[in-house]
Short mmCIF file of C-alpha atoms in Angstrom, two decimals:
data_model
loop_
_atom_site.label_atom_id
_atom_site.label_comp_id
_atom_site.label_asym_id
_atom_site.label_seq_id
_atom_site.Cartn_x
_atom_site.Cartn_y
_atom_site.Cartn_z
CA UNK A 143 -18.19 13.49 59.87
CA UNK A 144 -15.78 11.54 57.71
CA UNK A 145 -17.17 8.60 55.87
CA UNK A 146 -15.77 5.25 56.77
CA UNK A 147 -13.82 3.39 54.16
CA UNK A 148 -10.73 1.39 53.56
CA UNK A 149 -8.42 4.38 54.24
CA UNK A 150 -10.68 6.17 56.74
CA UNK A 151 -8.35 5.53 59.66
CA UNK A 152 -5.53 7.43 57.97
CA UNK A 153 -7.74 10.45 57.37
CA UNK A 154 -9.20 10.76 60.90
CA UNK A 155 -7.83 13.59 63.01
CA UNK A 156 -5.76 12.64 65.97
CA UNK A 157 -7.38 12.67 69.38
CA UNK A 158 -7.42 16.03 71.06
CA UNK A 159 -7.02 17.99 67.77
CA UNK A 160 -9.29 20.97 67.47
CA UNK A 161 -9.49 20.76 63.67
CA UNK A 162 -8.46 18.22 61.05
CA UNK A 163 -5.50 18.75 58.63
CA UNK A 164 -6.34 18.67 54.97
CA UNK A 165 -3.95 16.16 53.46
CA UNK A 166 -5.80 15.72 50.20
CA UNK A 167 -5.10 19.17 48.66
CA UNK A 168 -2.89 19.74 45.61
CA UNK A 169 0.05 21.03 47.73
CA UNK A 170 0.07 17.86 49.80
CA UNK A 171 0.10 15.73 46.66
CA UNK A 172 3.08 17.72 45.29
CA UNK A 173 5.02 17.41 48.53
CA UNK A 174 4.43 13.64 48.56
CA UNK A 175 6.13 13.27 45.17
CA UNK A 176 9.71 11.99 45.07
CA UNK A 177 10.90 14.84 42.85
CA UNK A 178 9.75 17.51 45.32
CA UNK A 179 11.38 15.72 48.21
CA UNK A 180 14.63 15.42 46.24
CA UNK A 181 14.62 19.16 45.42
CA UNK A 182 13.98 20.09 49.06
CA UNK A 183 16.76 17.80 50.29
CA UNK A 184 19.19 19.20 47.69
CA UNK A 185 18.38 22.78 48.68
CA UNK A 186 18.85 22.04 52.39
CA UNK A 187 22.13 20.27 51.66
CA UNK A 188 23.41 23.16 49.51
CA UNK A 189 22.56 25.73 52.18
CA UNK A 190 24.28 23.65 54.83
CA UNK A 191 27.44 23.19 52.77
CA UNK A 192 27.52 26.88 51.74
CA UNK A 193 27.23 27.98 55.37
CA UNK A 194 29.92 25.56 56.54
CA UNK A 195 32.25 26.71 53.75
CA UNK A 196 32.00 30.37 54.76
CA UNK A 197 32.40 29.57 58.44
CA UNK A 198 35.52 27.53 57.66
CA UNK A 199 36.96 30.25 55.40
CA UNK A 200 36.35 32.94 58.01
CA UNK A 201 38.15 31.02 60.76
CA UNK A 202 40.99 29.62 58.63
CA UNK A 203 42.14 32.78 56.79
CA UNK A 204 44.29 35.38 58.58
CA UNK A 205 42.53 38.59 59.47
CA UNK A 206 43.66 41.67 57.46
CA UNK A 207 45.73 44.13 59.50
CA UNK A 208 44.37 47.32 58.04
CA UNK A 209 46.59 49.84 59.83
CA UNK A 210 49.85 47.98 59.28
CA UNK A 211 49.59 46.72 55.72
CA UNK A 212 46.61 48.71 54.39
CA UNK A 213 45.06 45.41 53.25
CA UNK A 214 41.67 46.82 52.32
CA UNK A 215 38.89 44.31 51.70
CA UNK A 216 35.52 44.44 49.98
CA UNK A 217 32.52 42.15 50.02
CA UNK A 218 31.99 41.93 46.24
CA UNK A 219 34.39 40.60 43.58
CA UNK A 220 36.90 40.02 46.35
CA UNK A 221 39.19 38.00 44.11
CA UNK A 222 39.37 40.68 41.39
CA UNK A 223 42.20 43.25 41.38
CA UNK A 224 41.06 46.71 42.33
CA UNK A 225 42.27 50.05 43.65
CA UNK A 226 40.64 52.27 46.25
CA UNK A 227 41.33 55.28 44.00
CA UNK A 228 40.09 53.67 40.79
CA UNK A 229 36.89 55.70 40.79
CA UNK A 230 38.67 59.04 41.22
CA UNK A 231 39.05 61.23 38.15
CA UNK A 232 42.49 61.65 36.64
CA UNK A 233 42.22 65.39 37.26
CA UNK A 234 41.89 64.86 41.03
CA UNK A 235 44.71 62.31 41.16
CA UNK A 236 47.17 64.39 39.09
CA UNK A 237 46.39 67.61 40.96
CA UNK A 238 47.20 65.86 44.25
CA UNK A 239 50.33 64.23 42.81
CA UNK A 240 51.78 67.43 41.38
CA UNK A 241 50.86 70.03 43.97
CA UNK A 242 53.51 72.53 42.81
CA UNK A 243 51.77 72.98 39.46
CA UNK A 244 48.59 74.79 38.48
CA UNK A 245 45.47 72.94 37.31
CA UNK A 246 46.24 74.16 33.79
CA UNK A 247 49.43 72.05 33.86
CA UNK A 248 47.99 68.94 35.48
CA UNK A 249 44.96 68.95 33.18
CA UNK A 250 47.30 68.95 30.16
CA UNK A 251 48.96 65.65 31.16
CA UNK A 252 47.90 62.65 29.09
CA UNK A 253 49.41 59.37 30.36
CA UNK A 254 49.96 56.55 27.89
CA UNK A 255 49.31 58.52 24.75
CA UNK A 256 51.07 55.57 23.14
CA UNK A 257 51.37 52.23 24.92
CA UNK A 258 54.01 49.69 23.94
CA UNK A 259 52.86 46.43 22.38
CA UNK A 260 54.63 44.32 25.04
CA UNK A 261 53.88 44.09 28.76
CA UNK A 262 56.94 44.44 31.03
CA UNK A 263 57.64 41.96 33.81
CA UNK A 264 57.49 43.39 37.34
CA UNK A 265 61.20 42.61 37.81
CA UNK A 266 62.26 44.51 34.67
CA UNK A 267 64.14 47.81 34.89
CA UNK A 268 62.23 50.50 32.98
CA UNK A 269 64.22 53.38 31.52
CA UNK A 270 62.43 56.57 32.60
CA UNK A 271 63.33 59.67 30.59
CA UNK A 272 62.17 62.86 28.89
CA UNK A 273 62.39 63.50 25.16
CA UNK A 274 62.01 67.06 23.75
CA UNK A 275 59.74 67.45 20.74
CA UNK A 276 62.72 68.51 18.60
CA UNK A 277 64.78 65.46 19.59
CA UNK A 278 62.40 62.57 18.89
CA UNK A 279 65.17 60.77 17.01
CA UNK A 280 66.71 60.06 20.42
CA UNK A 281 64.07 57.37 20.90
CA UNK A 282 65.71 55.38 18.11
CA UNK A 283 69.10 55.70 19.82
CA UNK A 284 67.55 54.64 23.15
CA UNK A 285 65.91 51.47 21.81
CA UNK A 286 69.10 50.54 19.99
CA UNK A 287 71.12 50.85 23.19
CA UNK A 288 68.58 49.71 25.79
CA UNK A 289 66.71 46.39 25.32
CA UNK A 290 64.18 46.85 28.13
CA UNK A 291 60.93 48.83 28.55
CA UNK A 292 61.05 52.62 28.22
CA UNK A 293 58.72 55.17 29.84
CA UNK A 294 59.24 58.50 28.05
CA UNK A 295 57.59 61.88 28.56
CA UNK A 296 57.04 64.02 25.48
CA UNK A 297 56.42 67.72 26.15
CA UNK A 298 55.02 69.74 23.24
CA UNK A 299 54.60 73.49 23.23
CA UNK A 300 51.20 73.58 21.55
CA UNK A 301 48.64 71.16 20.08
CA UNK A 302 49.76 69.77 16.76
CA UNK A 303 46.40 70.52 15.08
CA UNK A 304 47.13 74.27 15.02
CA UNK A 305 47.91 75.35 11.42
CA UNK A 306 51.60 75.94 10.84
CA UNK A 307 52.67 74.34 14.12
CA UNK A 308 55.08 71.38 14.29
CA UNK A 309 53.42 68.00 14.43
CA UNK A 310 55.55 65.83 16.74
CA UNK A 311 52.67 63.41 17.33
CA UNK A 312 52.47 62.56 13.64
CA UNK A 313 56.25 62.21 13.51
CA UNK A 314 56.15 59.91 16.54
CA UNK A 315 53.43 57.71 15.04
CA UNK A 316 55.43 57.43 11.81
CA UNK A 317 58.53 56.45 13.75
CA UNK A 318 56.57 53.87 15.74
CA UNK A 319 55.08 52.34 12.61
CA UNK A 320 58.49 51.98 10.94
CA UNK A 321 60.54 50.83 13.94
CA UNK A 322 59.51 47.55 15.65
CA UNK A 323 61.67 48.26 18.71
CA UNK A 324 59.99 51.61 19.34
CA UNK A 325 56.61 49.93 18.93
CA UNK A 326 57.51 47.11 21.32
CA UNK A 327 59.41 48.96 24.06
CA UNK A 328 58.25 52.58 24.38
CA UNK A 329 55.35 54.08 26.37
CA UNK A 330 54.77 57.77 25.62
CA UNK A 331 53.16 60.17 28.12
CA UNK A 332 52.19 63.55 26.69
CA UNK A 333 52.41 66.97 28.35
CA UNK A 334 51.11 70.00 26.46
CA UNK A 335 52.03 73.53 27.49
CA UNK A 336 48.79 75.37 28.36
CA UNK A 337 47.93 78.42 26.26
CA UNK A 338 48.42 80.67 29.30
CA UNK A 339 52.05 79.50 29.66
CA UNK A 340 53.21 79.94 26.05
CA UNK A 341 53.98 83.66 26.10
CA UNK A 342 56.76 83.94 28.68
CA UNK A 343 59.83 81.68 28.32
CA UNK A 344 60.01 79.43 31.37
CA UNK A 345 62.58 76.74 32.10
CA UNK A 346 61.45 73.26 31.12
CA UNK A 347 59.87 71.36 34.02
CA UNK A 348 62.33 68.46 33.95
CA UNK A 349 61.65 67.36 37.54
CA UNK A 350 57.97 67.02 36.67
CA UNK A 351 58.94 64.96 33.62
CA UNK A 352 61.15 62.69 35.74
CA UNK A 353 58.32 62.02 38.17
CA UNK A 354 55.82 61.37 35.39
CA UNK A 355 58.10 58.93 33.57
CA UNK A 356 58.85 57.09 36.81
CA UNK A 357 55.24 57.07 38.05
CA UNK A 358 53.83 55.57 34.86
CA UNK A 359 56.59 52.98 34.43
CA UNK A 360 55.08 49.49 34.37
CA UNK A 361 57.77 47.61 36.30
CA UNK A 362 58.99 47.70 39.89
CA UNK A 363 62.38 49.27 39.12
CA UNK A 364 63.47 52.23 37.00
CA UNK A 365 66.62 53.63 35.45
CA UNK A 366 66.17 57.36 36.02
CA UNK A 367 68.13 58.66 33.04
CA UNK A 368 69.35 62.23 33.04
CA UNK A 369 67.52 64.39 30.52
CA UNK A 370 70.63 65.89 28.89
CA UNK A 371 70.76 63.45 25.99
CA UNK A 372 72.80 60.77 27.78
CA UNK A 373 72.51 57.17 26.58
CA UNK A 374 73.01 53.96 28.60
CA UNK A 375 75.93 52.15 26.99
CA UNK A 376 75.50 48.76 28.67
CA UNK A 377 72.72 46.33 29.50
CA UNK A 378 72.04 47.34 33.10
CA UNK A 379 69.29 44.75 33.61
CA UNK A 380 71.70 41.96 32.63
CA UNK A 381 74.22 43.20 35.21
CA UNK A 382 71.58 42.89 37.93
CA UNK A 383 70.57 39.44 36.72
CA UNK A 384 74.18 38.31 37.06
CA UNK A 385 74.44 39.67 40.61
CA UNK A 386 71.44 38.60 42.75
CA UNK A 387 72.94 40.35 45.78
CA UNK A 388 72.53 43.66 43.95
CA UNK A 389 68.83 42.98 43.55
CA UNK A 390 68.55 42.48 47.31
CA UNK A 391 70.10 45.90 47.89
CA UNK A 392 67.81 47.40 45.26
CA UNK A 393 64.69 45.94 46.91
CA UNK A 394 65.89 47.31 50.25
CA UNK A 395 65.68 50.87 48.90
CA UNK A 396 69.27 51.56 47.85
CA UNK A 397 70.33 53.53 44.77
CA UNK A 398 72.76 52.36 42.08
CA UNK A 399 74.77 54.97 40.19
CA UNK A 400 75.71 54.81 36.50
CA UNK A 401 78.75 57.12 36.18
CA UNK A 402 78.36 59.68 33.40
CA UNK A 403 80.75 60.75 30.64
CA UNK A 404 80.66 63.30 27.83
CA UNK A 405 81.94 63.03 24.29
CA UNK A 406 84.56 65.74 23.74
CA UNK A 407 83.91 68.34 21.07
CA UNK A 408 86.25 69.51 18.31
CA UNK A 409 86.14 72.39 15.89
CA UNK A 410 85.17 71.84 12.26
CA UNK A 411 87.73 74.38 10.99
CA UNK A 412 91.07 75.77 12.05
CA UNK A 413 91.26 79.23 13.51
CA UNK A 414 92.16 81.96 11.05
CA UNK A 415 92.87 85.52 12.16
CA UNK A 416 89.53 86.74 13.48
CA UNK A 417 87.80 83.35 13.39
CA UNK A 418 86.56 82.38 16.84
CA UNK A 419 85.54 79.02 18.30
CA UNK A 420 81.91 80.09 18.06
CA UNK A 421 82.32 80.90 14.38
CA UNK A 422 84.17 77.65 13.71
CA UNK A 423 81.52 75.53 15.37
CA UNK A 424 81.92 72.51 17.62
CA UNK A 425 81.15 68.92 16.72
CA UNK A 426 81.35 65.72 18.82
CA UNK A 427 84.62 63.81 18.53
CA UNK A 428 82.64 60.55 18.22
CA UNK A 429 79.50 59.74 16.30
CA UNK A 430 76.62 57.98 18.04
CA UNK A 431 77.46 54.76 16.20
CA UNK A 432 81.04 54.82 17.59
CA UNK A 433 80.19 55.44 21.24
CA UNK A 434 81.91 53.02 23.64
CA UNK A 435 79.87 49.94 24.43
CA UNK A 436 82.03 48.57 27.26
CA UNK A 437 84.33 49.83 29.99
CA UNK A 438 87.56 48.89 28.22
CA UNK A 439 86.78 50.90 25.10
CA UNK A 440 85.54 53.79 27.26
CA UNK A 441 88.85 53.99 29.12
CA UNK A 442 90.66 53.96 25.77
CA UNK A 443 88.61 56.91 24.50
CA UNK A 444 89.29 58.79 27.75
CA UNK A 445 93.05 58.30 27.39
CA UNK A 446 92.82 59.61 23.82
CA UNK A 447 90.87 62.66 24.96
CA UNK A 448 87.76 61.83 22.95
CA UNK A 449 85.62 61.29 26.05
CA UNK A 450 85.69 63.41 29.22
CA UNK A 451 84.26 63.07 32.72
CA UNK A 452 80.81 64.49 33.43
CA UNK A 453 80.75 66.97 36.30
CA UNK A 454 77.33 65.61 37.25
CA UNK A 455 79.07 62.44 38.49
CA UNK A 456 82.67 63.37 39.22
CA UNK A 457 83.53 66.18 41.64
CA UNK A 458 85.67 69.01 40.30
CA UNK A 459 88.13 68.91 43.19
CA UNK A 460 88.86 65.20 43.57
CA UNK A 461 87.18 63.76 40.50
CA UNK A 462 90.41 62.26 39.14
CA UNK A 463 90.91 60.34 42.37
CA UNK A 464 87.35 59.07 42.20
CA UNK A 465 87.70 58.20 38.52
CA UNK A 466 90.99 56.36 39.00
CA UNK A 467 89.35 54.26 41.68
CA UNK A 468 86.40 53.45 39.39
CA UNK A 469 88.68 52.68 36.42
CA UNK A 470 90.24 49.77 38.32
CA UNK A 471 87.05 48.82 40.15
CA UNK A 472 85.61 45.35 39.57
CA UNK A 473 83.13 45.22 42.44
CA UNK A 474 80.27 47.32 43.72
CA UNK A 475 81.52 50.23 45.85
CA UNK A 476 79.73 52.69 48.13
CA UNK A 477 79.70 56.41 47.36
CA UNK A 478 81.80 58.29 49.92
CA UNK A 479 81.82 62.03 50.76
CA UNK A 480 78.43 62.71 49.19
CA UNK A 481 78.17 66.01 47.32
CA UNK A 482 74.77 67.83 47.37
CA UNK A 483 75.26 68.65 43.67
CA UNK A 484 75.71 64.98 42.74
CA UNK A 485 73.28 64.27 39.85
CA UNK A 486 74.01 61.09 37.87
CA UNK A 487 71.67 58.59 36.25
CA UNK A 488 70.55 55.98 38.79
CA UNK A 489 68.71 52.68 39.15
CA UNK A 490 66.15 52.61 41.96
CA UNK A 491 62.78 51.27 43.06
CA UNK A 492 59.77 52.82 41.43
CA UNK A 493 57.79 52.86 44.69
CA UNK A 494 58.64 53.54 48.35
CA UNK A 495 61.26 56.14 47.36
CA UNK A 496 61.01 59.91 47.54
CA UNK A 497 60.09 61.83 44.39
CA UNK A 498 61.86 64.72 42.69
CA UNK A 499 61.00 68.11 44.23
CA UNK A 500 59.01 69.97 41.60
CA UNK A 501 59.65 73.44 42.96
CA UNK A 502 62.68 73.40 40.64
CA UNK A 503 62.49 73.60 36.89
CA UNK A 504 65.43 71.25 36.33
CA UNK A 505 67.43 70.11 39.34
CA UNK A 506 68.33 66.43 39.27
CA UNK A 507 70.68 66.93 42.24
CA UNK A 508 67.67 67.78 44.45
CA UNK A 509 66.13 64.38 43.59
CA UNK A 510 69.32 62.57 44.64
CA UNK A 511 69.82 64.65 47.81
CA UNK A 512 66.33 63.81 49.07
CA UNK A 513 66.99 60.11 48.53
CA UNK A 514 70.34 60.36 50.31
CA UNK A 515 68.95 62.13 53.39
CA UNK A 516 66.07 59.66 53.64
CA UNK A 517 68.58 56.86 54.26
CA UNK A 518 69.27 55.37 50.82
CA UNK A 519 72.83 54.14 50.28
CA UNK A 520 74.41 55.01 46.91
CA UNK A 521 76.43 52.31 45.16
CA UNK A 522 78.65 52.84 42.11
CA UNK A 523 78.19 50.21 39.40
CA UNK A 524 81.60 48.89 38.27
CA UNK A 525 80.95 48.26 34.57
CA UNK A 526 77.82 50.20 33.59
CA UNK A 527 77.85 53.85 32.53
CA UNK A 528 76.17 56.51 30.40
CA UNK A 529 77.62 58.74 27.69
CA UNK A 530 76.32 62.08 26.46
CA UNK A 531 77.00 62.09 22.74
CA UNK A 532 76.85 65.89 22.54
CA UNK A 533 74.20 65.84 19.81
CA UNK A 534 71.57 67.75 21.77
CA UNK A 535 71.94 71.56 21.91
CA UNK A 536 72.79 72.83 25.38
CA UNK A 537 69.82 74.36 27.16
CA UNK A 538 70.51 78.02 27.81
CA UNK A 539 69.20 79.14 31.20
CA UNK A 540 68.80 82.86 31.84
CA UNK A 541 70.67 84.54 34.67
CA UNK A 542 67.37 85.13 36.43
CA UNK A 543 66.50 81.41 36.28
CA UNK A 544 69.98 80.52 37.53
CA UNK A 545 69.63 82.94 40.44
CA UNK A 546 66.19 81.55 41.34
CA UNK A 547 67.41 77.94 41.19
CA UNK A 548 70.51 78.72 43.27
CA UNK A 549 68.54 80.45 46.01
CA UNK A 550 65.83 77.79 46.00
CA UNK A 551 68.41 75.02 46.33
CA UNK A 552 70.16 76.72 49.24
CA UNK A 553 66.85 76.98 51.09
CA UNK A 554 65.93 73.46 50.00
CA UNK A 555 69.13 72.04 51.52
CA UNK A 556 68.28 73.56 54.89
CA UNK A 557 64.61 72.62 54.70
CA UNK A 558 65.36 69.01 53.75
CA UNK A 559 67.76 68.59 56.65
CA UNK A 560 65.17 69.85 59.13
CA UNK A 561 62.40 67.79 57.57
CA UNK A 562 64.27 64.49 57.63
CA UNK A 563 65.81 65.11 61.06
CA UNK A 564 62.36 65.79 62.49
CA UNK A 565 60.98 62.64 60.84
CA UNK A 566 63.77 60.47 62.26
CA UNK A 567 63.30 61.97 65.73
CA UNK A 568 59.55 61.41 65.60
CA UNK A 569 60.01 57.78 64.56
CA UNK A 570 62.64 57.15 67.22
CA UNK A 571 65.23 56.39 64.52
CA UNK A 572 67.64 59.29 64.96
CA UNK A 573 70.37 56.99 66.30
CA UNK A 574 69.70 54.30 63.71
CA UNK A 575 71.95 53.41 60.79
CA UNK A 576 69.27 54.67 58.41
CA UNK A 577 69.63 58.22 59.75
CA UNK A 578 73.43 58.41 59.54
CA UNK A 579 73.40 60.35 56.24
CA UNK A 580 71.18 63.00 57.78
CA UNK A 581 73.31 63.19 60.94
CA UNK A 582 76.52 63.65 58.94
CA UNK A 583 75.29 65.94 56.15
CA UNK A 584 73.11 68.20 58.28
CA UNK A 585 75.35 68.92 61.25
CA UNK A 586 75.87 72.60 60.39
CA UNK A 587 72.24 73.22 59.50
CA UNK A 588 70.92 71.62 62.68
CA UNK A 589 73.52 73.39 64.81
CA UNK A 590 72.37 76.76 63.46
CA UNK A 591 68.86 75.89 64.62
CA UNK A 592 70.16 74.95 68.08
CA UNK A 593 69.61 71.22 67.70
CA UNK A 594 72.13 68.94 69.42
CA UNK A 595 73.63 66.20 67.28
CA UNK A 596 74.14 62.93 69.09
CA UNK A 597 76.52 60.63 67.26
CA UNK A 598 75.44 57.02 67.38
#
């Protein structure tokens, strides 16, 4: 029984209740306080608002289309940049990327041995090239001629810590410390020849170097410079800035060609009796400092015989016709009558374009042919060009290597035609404008295999 009192009515249990509720305990006193009620109300309000916010976000944002755009999502740190392959080891990634090479080669690749002090803009054009360990001074010539970012592959024959071996890494660090442009513009990716590959002389893996330099470029576009010592003589990036319509073609997956030229060579002495050209020696007609920096001076050097046409750009049979057209050209022009051995320096997208076939030691033409068959249009730049100063010794390829490369390229031509034709058929694009290069260039190959060519 409850005792009667002034507040007894408020403490009596309600009628019909089986047991009274204790409203005098410490918990009840805490819940009656204003602070507790304020905390409870704030918590309920926060939960309500949090739930409404997520419901609104879920219904207002577009759903990711995983199969079309590969827009992968995660439930933690959703606003942070991430990659689905970020947790894979570099050994796994490189072995998948370069499937034509042994693990000994892929494990000896060290990306970004040296990283430039500046960060390129995505719209920049990165010069992607290869520099031999005996020609590191070419980096100075490159940064003097090219103002943009540079992604360069350095291939050394053996680790520089071996006693008596050359130390190109130390030389490179010294050059970087003394030259602000090298420090600001150049990324270096290192490849070391494995010990098992140092005994037998094998042709340098230039196609691997091209892919590495392009892959690790830090902008969306690259200038794939030929690895014969050529230098870009003009500011290619500025040309694209002045012509926005060129950038649209570049984004669409087209390729822009920088025509190539060679400095002519002269003998250092006159021939006497039994003296031969080899004994006399050959030197470039122009020094690196005097190389032409614009089209007008280039044409003057060509007329004087100090600069000649590079066979990598100009065909042997009709190259003078092509050159005469380019000499008077002031606008962008499409490449006609494509030659499978066409191998100039080009500007292209870094992504969404085919890579150089690495079955070849050094075959730049194979890189271009794959791009051409895949549907890329080739455009000749009217005022930009490259010049090989003739300072780098010519790489001597053995007859056996030449025979292997020739046979591989003949098979590659046939294989590429079949591969791209099959891909266009499977995608229902055989009659499209994108497949016209494959239809035209592969008529004979496809006819041999009994495939009917339908002209669109």
